[in-house]
PDB file of C-alpha atoms and ligand atoms in Angstrom:
ATOM      1  CA  MET A1226     -11.030  94.661  11.889  1.00 54.00           C
ATOM      2  CA  SER A1227     -10.469  94.176   8.194  1.00 86.00           C
ATOM      3  CA  ARG A1228     -13.274  95.370   5.979  1.00 97.00           C
ATOM      4  CA  LYS A1229     -13.744  94.139   2.430  1.00 98.00           C
ATOM      5  CA  PRO A1230     -13.238  97.041  -0.004  1.00 98.00           C
ATOM      6  CA  ILE A1231     -16.162  98.060  -2.162  1.00 98.00           C
ATOM      7  CA  ILE A1232     -15.578  99.858  -5.454  1.00 98.00           C
ATOM      8  CA  ALA A1233     -18.745 101.074  -7.151  1.00 98.00           C
ATOM      9  CA  GLY A1234     -19.153 102.774 -10.487  1.00 98.00           C
ATOM     10  CA  ASN A1235     -21.994 105.287 -10.717  1.00 98.00           C
ATOM     11  CA  TRP A1236     -22.938 105.691 -14.340  1.00 98.00           C
ATOM     12  CA  LYS A1237     -25.503 108.441 -13.689  1.00 98.00           C
ATOM     13  CA  MET A1238     -27.646 109.143 -16.820  1.00 98.00           C
ATOM     14  CA  ASN A1239     -25.253 107.440 -19.221  1.00 98.00           C
ATOM     15  CA  LYS A1240     -25.384 104.331 -21.443  1.00 98.00           C
ATOM     16  CA  THR A1241     -28.191 102.786 -23.447  1.00 98.00           C
ATOM     17  CA  VAL A1242     -29.174  99.233 -22.512  1.00 98.00           C
ATOM     18  CA  LYS A1243     -26.975  97.961 -25.352  1.00 98.00           C
ATOM     19  CA  GLU A1244     -23.983  99.991 -24.191  1.00 98.00           C
ATOM     20  CA  ALA A1245     -24.511  98.882 -20.597  1.00 98.00           C
ATOM     21  CA  HIS A1246     -24.729  95.243 -21.703  1.00 98.00           C
ATOM     22  CA  GLU A1247     -21.518  95.549 -23.731  1.00 98.00           C
ATOM     23  CA  PHE A1248     -19.710  97.049 -20.741  1.00 98.00           C
ATOM     24  CA  VAL A1249     -20.754  94.208 -18.432  1.00 98.00           C
ATOM     25  CA  GLU A1250     -19.827  91.588 -21.018  1.00 98.00           C
ATOM     26  CA  ALA A1251     -16.380  93.221 -21.279  1.00 98.00           C
ATOM     27  CA  VAL A1252     -15.643  93.272 -17.543  1.00 98.00           C
ATOM     28  CA  LYS A1253     -17.603  90.523 -15.846  1.00 98.00           C
ATOM     29  CA  ASP A1254     -14.962  87.808 -16.178  1.00 97.00           C
ATOM     30  CA  LYS A1255     -12.118  90.185 -15.354  1.00 98.00           C
ATOM     31  CA  VAL A1256     -13.264  91.670 -12.058  1.00 98.00           C
ATOM     32  CA  PRO A1257     -11.351  90.389  -9.007  1.00 97.00           C
ATOM     33  CA  SER A1258     -12.811  87.687  -6.798  1.00 97.00           C
ATOM     34  CA  ALA A1259     -15.691  88.792  -4.582  1.00 97.00           C
ATOM     35  CA  ASP A1260     -13.657  87.339  -1.687  1.00 97.00           C
ATOM     36  CA  LEU A1261     -11.244  90.243  -2.225  1.00 97.00           C
ATOM     37  CA  VAL A1262     -13.442  93.167  -3.202  1.00 98.00           C
ATOM     38  CA  ASP A1263     -17.072  93.971  -3.901  1.00 98.00           C
ATOM     39  CA  SER A1264     -17.155  95.233  -7.504  1.00 98.00           C
ATOM     40  CA  VAL A1265     -20.373  97.071  -8.269  1.00 98.00           C
ATOM     41  CA  VAL A1266     -21.843  98.995 -11.176  1.00 98.00           C
ATOM     42  CA  ALA A1267     -24.788 101.308 -10.590  1.00 99.00           C
ATOM     43  CA  ALA A1268     -26.729 101.678 -13.812  1.00 98.00           C
ATOM     44  CA  PRO A1269     -29.877 103.463 -15.020  1.00 98.00           C
ATOM     45  CA  PHE A1270     -33.082 101.579 -14.159  1.00 98.00           C
ATOM     46  CA  LEU A1271     -33.763 100.576 -17.778  1.00 98.00           C
ATOM     47  CA  ALA A1272     -30.577  98.502 -17.973  1.00 98.00           C
ATOM     48  CA  LEU A1273     -30.865  96.725 -14.629  1.00 98.00           C
ATOM     49  CA  ASP A1274     -32.853  93.684 -15.753  1.00 98.00           C
ATOM     50  CA  ARG A1275     -30.402  92.960 -18.549  1.00 98.00           C
ATOM     51  CA  LEU A1276     -27.329  93.601 -16.409  1.00 98.00           C
ATOM     52  CA  VAL A1277     -28.430  91.338 -13.561  1.00 98.00           C
ATOM     53  CA  ALA A1278     -28.835  88.529 -16.112  1.00 98.00           C
ATOM     54  CA  ASP A1279     -25.489  89.384 -17.754  1.00 98.00           C
ATOM     55  CA  ALA A1280     -23.602  89.447 -14.447  1.00 98.00           C
ATOM     56  CA  LYS A1281     -25.148  86.233 -13.081  1.00 98.00           C
ATOM     57  CA  GLY A1282     -22.490  83.752 -12.053  1.00 97.00           C
ATOM     58  CA  SER A1283     -19.747  86.401 -12.078  1.00 98.00           C
ATOM     59  CA  ASP A1284     -18.224  88.472  -9.274  1.00 98.00           C
ATOM     60  CA  LEU A1285     -19.783  91.696 -10.557  1.00 98.00           C
ATOM     61  CA  LYS A1286     -22.692  93.131  -8.580  1.00 98.00           C
ATOM     62  CA  ILE A1287     -25.422  95.411  -9.886  1.00 98.00           C
ATOM     63  CA  SER A1288     -26.808  98.485  -8.166  1.00 99.00           C
ATOM     64  CA  ALA A1289     -29.619 100.920  -8.800  1.00 98.00           C
ATOM     65  CA  GLU A1290     -28.818 104.636  -8.687  1.00 98.00           C
ATOM     66  CA  ASN A1291     -31.947 105.427  -6.676  1.00 98.00           C
ATOM     67  CA  VAL A1292     -35.008 103.722  -5.215  1.00 98.00           C
ATOM     68  CA  HIS A1293     -38.365 104.960  -3.946  1.00 98.00           C
ATOM     69  CA  PHE A1294     -39.364 104.197  -0.366  1.00 98.00           C
ATOM     70  CA  GLU A1295     -42.879 102.949  -1.071  1.00 98.00           C
ATOM     71  CA  ASN A1296     -43.546  99.471  -2.441  1.00 98.00           C
ATOM     72  CA  SER A1297     -46.127 100.585  -5.018  1.00 98.00           C
ATOM     73  CA  GLY A1298     -48.682 103.271  -5.711  1.00 98.00           C
ATOM     74  CA  ALA A1299     -49.235 106.659  -7.283  1.00 98.00           C
ATOM     75  CA  PHE A1300     -45.605 107.771  -7.672  1.00 98.00           C
ATOM     76  CA  THR A1301     -45.330 108.437 -11.393  1.00 98.00           C
ATOM     77  CA  GLY A1302     -41.895 107.745 -12.785  1.00 97.00           C
ATOM     78  CA  GLU A1303     -40.518 106.090  -9.650  1.00 98.00           C
ATOM     79  CA  VAL A1304     -39.148 102.574  -9.104  1.00 98.00           C
ATOM     80  CA  SER A1305     -39.858 100.659  -5.900  1.00 98.00           C
ATOM     81  CA  PRO A1306     -37.623  98.441  -3.771  1.00 98.00           C
ATOM     82  CA  VAL A1307     -39.977  95.527  -4.514  1.00 98.00           C
ATOM     83  CA  MET A1308     -39.275  95.922  -8.227  1.00 98.00           C
ATOM     84  CA  LEU A1309     -35.507  96.034  -7.688  1.00 98.00           C
ATOM     85  CA  GLU A1310     -35.578  93.018  -5.376  1.00 98.00           C
ATOM     86  CA  ASP A1311     -37.643  91.127  -7.953  1.00 98.00           C
ATOM     87  CA  LEU A1312     -34.947  91.760 -10.578  1.00 98.00           C
ATOM     88  CA  GLY A1313     -32.155  90.567  -8.287  1.00 98.00           C
ATOM     89  CA  VAL A1314     -30.492  93.963  -7.905  1.00 98.00           C
ATOM     90  CA  GLN A1315     -28.185  93.914  -4.871  1.00 98.00           C
ATOM     91  CA  TYR A1316     -27.428  97.566  -4.020  1.00 98.00           C
ATOM     92  CA  ALA A1317     -29.099 100.968  -4.258  1.00 98.00           C
ATOM     93  CA  ILE A1318     -27.338 104.332  -4.162  1.00 98.00           C
ATOM     94  CA  ILE A1319     -29.340 106.618  -1.899  1.00 98.00           C
ATOM     95  CA  GLY A1320     -29.120 110.391  -1.467  1.00 98.00           C
ATOM     96  CA  HIS A1321     -26.528 111.143  -4.127  1.00 98.00           C
ATOM     97  CA  SER A1322     -25.825 114.887  -4.007  1.00 97.00           C
ATOM     98  CA  GLU A1323     -27.214 115.279  -7.531  1.00 97.00           C
ATOM     99  CA  ARG A1324     -30.516 113.836  -6.322  1.00 98.00           C
ATOM    100  CA  ARG A1325     -30.454 116.001  -3.191  1.00 97.00           C
ATOM    101  CA  ALA A1326     -29.748 119.118  -5.259  1.00 96.00           C
ATOM    102  CA  MET A1327     -31.896 118.488  -8.347  1.00 97.00           C
ATOM    103  CA  PHE A1328     -34.648 116.097  -7.258  1.00 97.00           C
ATOM    104  CA  ALA A1329     -35.603 117.372  -3.800  1.00 95.00           C
ATOM    105  CA  GLU A1330     -34.092 114.426  -1.948  1.00 97.00           C
ATOM    106  CA  THR A1331     -33.915 115.211   1.796  1.00 98.00           C
ATOM    107  CA  ASP A1332     -32.400 113.565   4.850  1.00 98.00           C
ATOM    108  CA  GLU A1333     -35.909 112.300   5.626  1.00 98.00           C
ATOM    109  CA  THR A1334     -36.439 110.652   2.224  1.00 98.00           C
ATOM    110  CA  VAL A1335     -32.913 109.247   2.411  1.00 98.00           C
ATOM    111  CA  ASN A1336     -33.778 107.614   5.731  1.00 98.00           C
ATOM    112  CA  LYS A1337     -37.052 106.188   4.375  1.00 98.00           C
ATOM    113  CA  LYS A1338     -35.166 104.774   1.397  1.00 98.00           C
ATOM    114  CA  VAL A1339     -32.540 103.161   3.647  1.00 98.00           C
ATOM    115  CA  LEU A1340     -35.264 101.453   5.694  1.00 98.00           C
ATOM    116  CA  ALA A1341     -37.157 100.383   2.558  1.00 98.00           C
ATOM    117  CA  SER A1342     -33.969  98.982   1.016  1.00 98.00           C
ATOM    118  CA  PHE A1343     -33.271  96.737   3.981  1.00 98.00           C
ATOM    119  CA  ALA A1344     -36.880  95.530   3.901  1.00 98.00           C
ATOM    120  CA  HIS A1345     -36.179  94.265   0.370  1.00 98.00           C
ATOM    121  CA  HIS A1346     -32.667  92.873   0.665  1.00 98.00           C
ATOM    122  CA  LEU A1347     -30.973  95.805  -1.041  1.00 98.00           C
ATOM    123  CA  ILE A1348     -27.741  97.106   0.467  1.00 98.00           C
ATOM    124  CA  PRO A1349     -27.913 100.911   0.673  1.00 98.00           C
ATOM    125  CA  ILE A1350     -24.971 103.032  -0.437  1.00 99.00           C
ATOM    126  CA  VAL A1351     -25.776 106.270   1.384  1.00 98.00           C
ATOM    127  CA  CYS A1352     -24.125 109.416   0.038  1.00 98.00           C
ATOM    128  CA  VAL A1353     -23.186 112.252   2.363  1.00 98.00           C
ATOM    129  CA  GLY A1354     -20.917 115.253   1.941  1.00 98.00           C
ATOM    130  CA  GLU A1355     -20.536 118.978   2.329  1.00 96.00           C
ATOM    131  CA  THR A1356     -20.608 121.858  -0.167  1.00 94.00           C
ATOM    132  CA  LEU A1357     -17.558 124.047  -0.743  1.00 92.00           C
ATOM    133  CA  ASP A1358     -19.139 126.856   1.315  1.00 93.00           C
ATOM    134  CA  GLU A1359     -19.764 124.466   4.192  1.00 95.00           C
ATOM    135  CA  ARG A1360     -16.175 123.205   4.059  1.00 93.00           C
ATOM    136  CA  GLU A1361     -14.711 126.692   3.878  1.00 91.00           C
ATOM    137  CA  GLY A1362     -17.047 127.803   6.662  1.00 94.00           C
ATOM    138  CA  GLY A1363     -15.691 125.059   8.913  1.00 94.00           C
ATOM    139  CA  LYS A1364     -19.056 123.289   8.977  1.00 96.00           C
ATOM    140  CA  TRP A1365     -18.249 119.903   7.459  1.00 97.00           C
ATOM    141  CA  GLN A1366     -18.446 118.046  10.773  1.00 97.00           C
ATOM    142  CA  SER A1367     -21.946 119.234  11.616  1.00 98.00           C
ATOM    143  CA  VAL A1368     -23.192 118.689   8.044  1.00 98.00           C
ATOM    144  CA  VAL A1369     -21.842 115.162   7.764  1.00 98.00           C
ATOM    145  CA  LYS A1370     -22.842 114.176  11.309  1.00 98.00           C
ATOM    146  CA  ASN A1371     -26.395 115.375  10.689  1.00 98.00           C
ATOM    147  CA  GLN A1372     -26.678 113.522   7.370  1.00 98.00           C
ATOM    148  CA  VAL A1373     -25.303 110.281   8.834  1.00 98.00           C
ATOM    149  CA  THR A1374     -27.439 110.480  11.977  1.00 98.00           C
ATOM    150  CA  LYS A1375     -30.629 111.054   9.993  1.00 98.00           C
ATOM    151  CA  ALA A1376     -29.816 108.363   7.419  1.00 98.00           C
ATOM    152  CA  PHE A1377     -29.338 105.699  10.122  1.00 98.00           C
ATOM    153  CA  ALA A1378     -32.464 106.634  12.153  1.00 98.00           C
ATOM    154  CA  GLY A1379     -34.424 103.493  13.022  1.00 98.00           C
ATOM    155  CA  VAL A1380     -31.892 101.104  11.461  1.00 98.00           C
ATOM    156  CA  PRO A1381     -31.242  98.224  13.891  1.00 98.00           C
ATOM    157  CA  SER A1382     -27.600  97.559  14.765  1.00 95.00           C
ATOM    158  CA  ASP A1383     -27.347  94.255  12.856  1.00 93.00           C
ATOM    159  CA  GLN A1384     -28.397  96.053   9.665  1.00 97.00           C
ATOM    160  CA  ALA A1385     -26.441  99.222  10.420  1.00 98.00           C
ATOM    161  CA  ALA A1386     -23.186  97.308   9.983  1.00 98.00           C
ATOM    162  CA  ASP A1387     -24.204  96.548   6.385  1.00 98.00           C
ATOM    163  CA  VAL A1388     -24.854 100.155   5.351  1.00 98.00           C
ATOM    164  CA  VAL A1389     -22.226 101.471   2.967  1.00 98.00           C
ATOM    165  CA  VAL A1390     -21.579 105.197   3.457  1.00 98.00           C
ATOM    166  CA  ALA A1391     -20.120 107.148   0.546  1.00 98.00           C
ATOM    167  CA  TYR A1392     -18.409 110.353   1.608  1.00 98.00           C
ATOM    168  CA  GLU A1393     -18.663 112.592  -1.434  1.00 97.00           C
ATOM    169  CA  PRO A1394     -17.685 116.232  -0.926  1.00 96.00           C
ATOM    170  CA  ILE A1395     -19.962 118.000  -3.379  1.00 94.00           C
ATOM    171  CA  TRP A1396     -17.195 120.295  -4.618  1.00 91.00           C
ATOM    172  CA  ALA A1397     -15.213 117.235  -5.753  1.00 92.00           C
ATOM    173  CA  ILE A1398     -17.918 115.459  -7.778  1.00 92.00           C
ATOM    174  CA  GLY A1399     -17.335 115.614 -11.507  1.00 87.00           C
ATOM    175  CA  THR A1400     -15.059 118.619 -11.089  1.00 89.00           C
ATOM    176  CA  GLY A1401     -11.664 116.977 -11.394  1.00 86.00           C
ATOM    177  CA  LYS A1402     -10.876 118.381  -7.905  1.00 85.00           C
ATOM    178  CA  SER A1403     -10.400 115.521  -5.491  1.00 83.00           C
ATOM    179  CA  ALA A1404     -10.065 115.837  -1.727  1.00 87.00           C
ATOM    180  CA  SER A1405      -6.554 114.901  -0.583  1.00 93.00           C
ATOM    181  CA  SER A1406      -6.379 111.367   0.808  1.00 96.00           C
ATOM    182  CA  ASP A1407      -5.612 112.792   4.269  1.00 96.00           C
ATOM    183  CA  ASP A1408      -8.612 115.127   4.204  1.00 95.00           C
ATOM    184  CA  ALA A1409     -10.878 112.378   2.868  1.00 97.00           C
ATOM    185  CA  ASN A1410      -9.661 110.019   5.581  1.00 98.00           C
ATOM    186  CA  GLU A1411     -10.261 112.627   8.280  1.00 97.00           C
ATOM    187  CA  VAL A1412     -13.919 112.873   7.252  1.00 98.00           C
ATOM    188  CA  CYS A1413     -14.325 109.107   6.858  1.00 98.00           C
ATOM    189  CA  ALA A1414     -12.884 108.604  10.360  1.00 98.00           C
ATOM    190  CA  TYR A1415     -15.341 111.200  11.634  1.00 98.00           C
ATOM    191  CA  ILE A1416     -18.215 109.341   9.938  1.00 98.00           C
ATOM    192  CA  ARG A1417     -17.047 106.132  11.641  1.00 98.00           C
ATOM    193  CA  LYS A1418     -16.962 107.918  15.002  1.00 98.00           C
ATOM    194  CA  THR A1419     -20.488 109.186  14.361  1.00 98.00           C
ATOM    195  CA  VAL A1420     -21.653 105.611  13.717  1.00 98.00           C
ATOM    196  CA  ALA A1421     -19.881 104.504  16.932  1.00 98.00           C
ATOM    197  CA  ASP A1422     -21.751 107.204  18.864  1.00 98.00           C
ATOM    198  CA  LEU A1423     -25.048 106.092  17.310  1.00 98.00           C
ATOM    199  CA  TYR A1424     -24.402 102.374  17.885  1.00 98.00           C
ATOM    200  CA  ASP A1425     -21.095 101.084  19.250  1.00 98.00           C
ATOM    201  CA  GLU A1426     -17.478 100.439  18.232  1.00 98.00           C
ATOM    202  CA  THR A1427     -18.302  96.993  16.836  1.00 97.00           C
ATOM    203  CA  VAL A1428     -20.853  98.317  14.367  1.00 98.00           C
ATOM    204  CA  ALA A1429     -18.602 101.262  13.474  1.00 98.00           C
ATOM    205  CA  ALA A1430     -15.691  98.931  12.798  1.00 98.00           C
ATOM    206  CA  LYS A1431     -17.815  96.956  10.324  1.00 98.00           C
ATOM    207  CA  VAL A1432     -19.400  99.813   8.365  1.00 98.00           C
ATOM    208  CA  ARG A1433     -17.728 100.364   5.017  1.00 98.00           C
ATOM    209  CA  ILE A1434     -17.021 103.960   4.060  1.00 98.00           C
ATOM    210  CA  GLN A1435     -16.204 104.948   0.500  1.00 98.00           C
ATOM    211  CA  TYR A1436     -14.711 108.171  -0.772  1.00 97.00           C
ATOM    212  CA  GLY A1437     -16.189 109.665  -3.942  1.00 97.00           C
ATOM    213  CA  GLY A1438     -15.219 112.727  -5.932  1.00 96.00           C
ATOM    214  CA  SER A1439     -13.128 112.650  -9.107  1.00 94.00           C
ATOM    215  CA  VAL A1440     -11.457 109.347  -8.193  1.00 96.00           C
ATOM    216  CA  LYS A1441      -9.236 108.027 -11.005  1.00 97.00           C
ATOM    217  CA  PRO A1442      -7.157 104.866 -11.437  1.00 97.00           C
ATOM    218  CA  ALA A1443      -4.090 107.007 -10.638  1.00 97.00           C
ATOM    219  CA  THR A1444      -5.507 108.300  -7.341  1.00 96.00           C
ATOM    220  CA  ILE A1445      -7.452 105.374  -5.911  1.00 97.00           C
ATOM    221  CA  GLY A1446      -4.376 103.621  -4.467  1.00 97.00           C
ATOM    222  CA  ASP A1447      -3.572 106.455  -2.026  1.00 97.00           C
ATOM    223  CA  LEU A1448      -7.194 106.642  -0.951  1.00 97.00           C
ATOM    224  CA  LEU A1449      -7.476 102.907  -0.288  1.00 97.00           C
ATOM    225  CA  ALA A1450      -4.238 103.009   1.732  1.00 96.00           C
ATOM    226  CA  GLN A1451      -5.971 105.233   4.312  1.00 97.00           C
ATOM    227  CA  SER A1452      -7.164 103.738   7.597  1.00 97.00           C
ATOM    228  CA  ASP A1453     -10.847 104.632   7.281  1.00 98.00           C
ATOM    229  CA  ILE A1454     -11.447 104.542   3.522  1.00 98.00           C
ATOM    230  CA  ASP A1455     -12.839 101.192   2.406  1.00 98.00           C
ATOM    231  CA  GLY A1456     -13.473 101.863  -1.236  1.00 98.00           C
ATOM    232  CA  ALA A1457     -14.672 104.398  -3.748  1.00 98.00           C
ATOM    233  CA  LEU A1458     -17.821 105.562  -5.495  1.00 98.00           C
ATOM    234  CA  VAL A1459     -16.725 106.642  -8.935  1.00 98.00           C
ATOM    235  CA  GLY A1460     -18.586 108.496 -11.674  1.00 97.00           C
ATOM    236  CA  GLY A1461     -16.611 109.541 -14.739  1.00 97.00           C
ATOM    237  CA  ALA A1462     -13.779 107.040 -14.380  1.00 98.00           C
ATOM    238  CA  SER A1463     -16.209 104.105 -14.178  1.00 98.00           C
ATOM    239  CA  LEU A1464     -17.701 104.583 -17.635  1.00 98.00           C
ATOM    240  CA  GLN A1465     -15.037 102.768 -19.665  1.00 98.00           C
ATOM    241  CA  PRO A1466     -14.338  99.066 -19.026  1.00 98.00           C
ATOM    242  CA  GLU A1467     -10.534  99.558 -18.959  1.00 98.00           C
ATOM    243  CA  SER A1468     -10.773 102.379 -16.459  1.00 98.00           C
ATOM    244  CA  PHE A1469     -13.263 100.505 -14.240  1.00 98.00           C
ATOM    245  CA  LEU A1470     -10.987  97.449 -14.231  1.00 98.00           C
ATOM    246  CA  ALA A1471      -7.981  99.670 -13.451  1.00 98.00           C
ATOM    247  CA  LEU A1472      -9.818 101.018 -10.386  1.00 98.00           C
ATOM    248  CA  LEU A1473     -10.421  97.446  -9.226  1.00 98.00           C
ATOM    249  CA  ASP A1474      -6.790  96.551  -9.862  1.00 96.00           C
ATOM    250  CA  ALA A1475      -5.793  98.943  -7.080  1.00 93.00           C
ATOM    251  CA  VAL A1476      -7.253  96.501  -4.565  1.00 91.00           C
ATOM    252  CA  LYS A1477      -5.319  93.454  -5.686  1.00 76.00           C
TER     253      LYS A1477
HETATM  254  C1  PEP B2099     -20.240 110.251  -8.371  1.00 97.59           C
HETATM  255  O1  PEP B2099     -20.948 110.212  -9.364  1.00 97.59           O
HETATM  256  O2  PEP B2099     -20.679 109.848  -7.296  1.00 97.59           O
HETATM  257  C2  PEP B2099     -18.891 110.801  -8.502  1.00 97.59           C
HETATM  258  C3  PEP B2099     -18.112 110.819  -7.458  1.00 97.59           C
HETATM  259  O3  PEP B2099     -18.539 111.272  -9.750  1.00 97.59           O
HETATM  260  P1  PEP B2099     -17.029 111.589 -10.269  1.00 97.59           P
HETATM  261  O4  PEP B2099     -16.193 110.391  -9.908  1.00 97.59           O
HETATM  262  O5  PEP B2099     -17.178 111.791 -11.736  1.00 97.59           O
HETATM  263  O6  PEP B2099     -16.567 112.817  -9.530  1.00 97.59           O
END
C-alpha cells in the first residue's frame, strides 16, 4: 500500500495576516503537485480566510491549528468547524501537545473535535506523543495507544482511514532534539498496529502517520525513508518559505 506523503507546517502563534499572505504568495506556485504530496500550512485563525483565497487553484492546502467541537454557542474566543468549513479550510490540527499542556485539551475533547471535523469536511491531524518521563519510564506504548484509541472512538472505518496521526514526542518539539528515524518509525508502526486492532489491516494501511519534533530539511529525508512514516508536522522549520519548500523537496 503506498500512502501519499503529507508535509504540514504548524506556524503556532506566529505571523500577522500580511506575513502569512506573503509566505503563501512566495510558495504556492512552487509546492510539488498534489498528486505527489499533500503540502499543508496550518496558520492562526485570523489568517485563514486570506490564505484560503491566496492558495486557491494551487497545490497548497490550508489548515487550522485547532477547532472547537460545537457548531456555535457560548464558547468565547473559540472557532467552530462550521466556520472553518465555510472558509474552505481543509485540515485541522487537533490535540497538539501545546494545547493539551496549556489549554486543558484532553483525550475526550480531542475525540469530540475529530468527530466534529469529519461532520464538516475537515481532515483531522491528530497529535499524540509521550513526555520524556513517560519515554524513560518505558511507558510510551501505553500512552500512545491510549491517546490513539480515545481519539478514534466512534469514528466509522471509512472515515478512520482519512485521519492523519502526527506522532510528536513532547520532548522533541521545539527543542532541537529529534527522535532518531528508527525510534520514530518504531512508534509510528505501533500506532499503525493500534489502528489495525481498532479497525482492520486495510484501514491501518491507509492511515497516514507523520512524525513531528524538530524536523529540518536536513533530517526529513531519513524520516520519510522509514516504512511507517508518511510525512512530517513541522513547527520552526516551516516558518520561512525556503525552508518549507526544502522540506517538500525531500518528497520529490
Ligand atoms: C510542532 O509544532 O508540531 C513541532 C513539531 O514543532 P518543531 O518542528 O519546531 O519541533
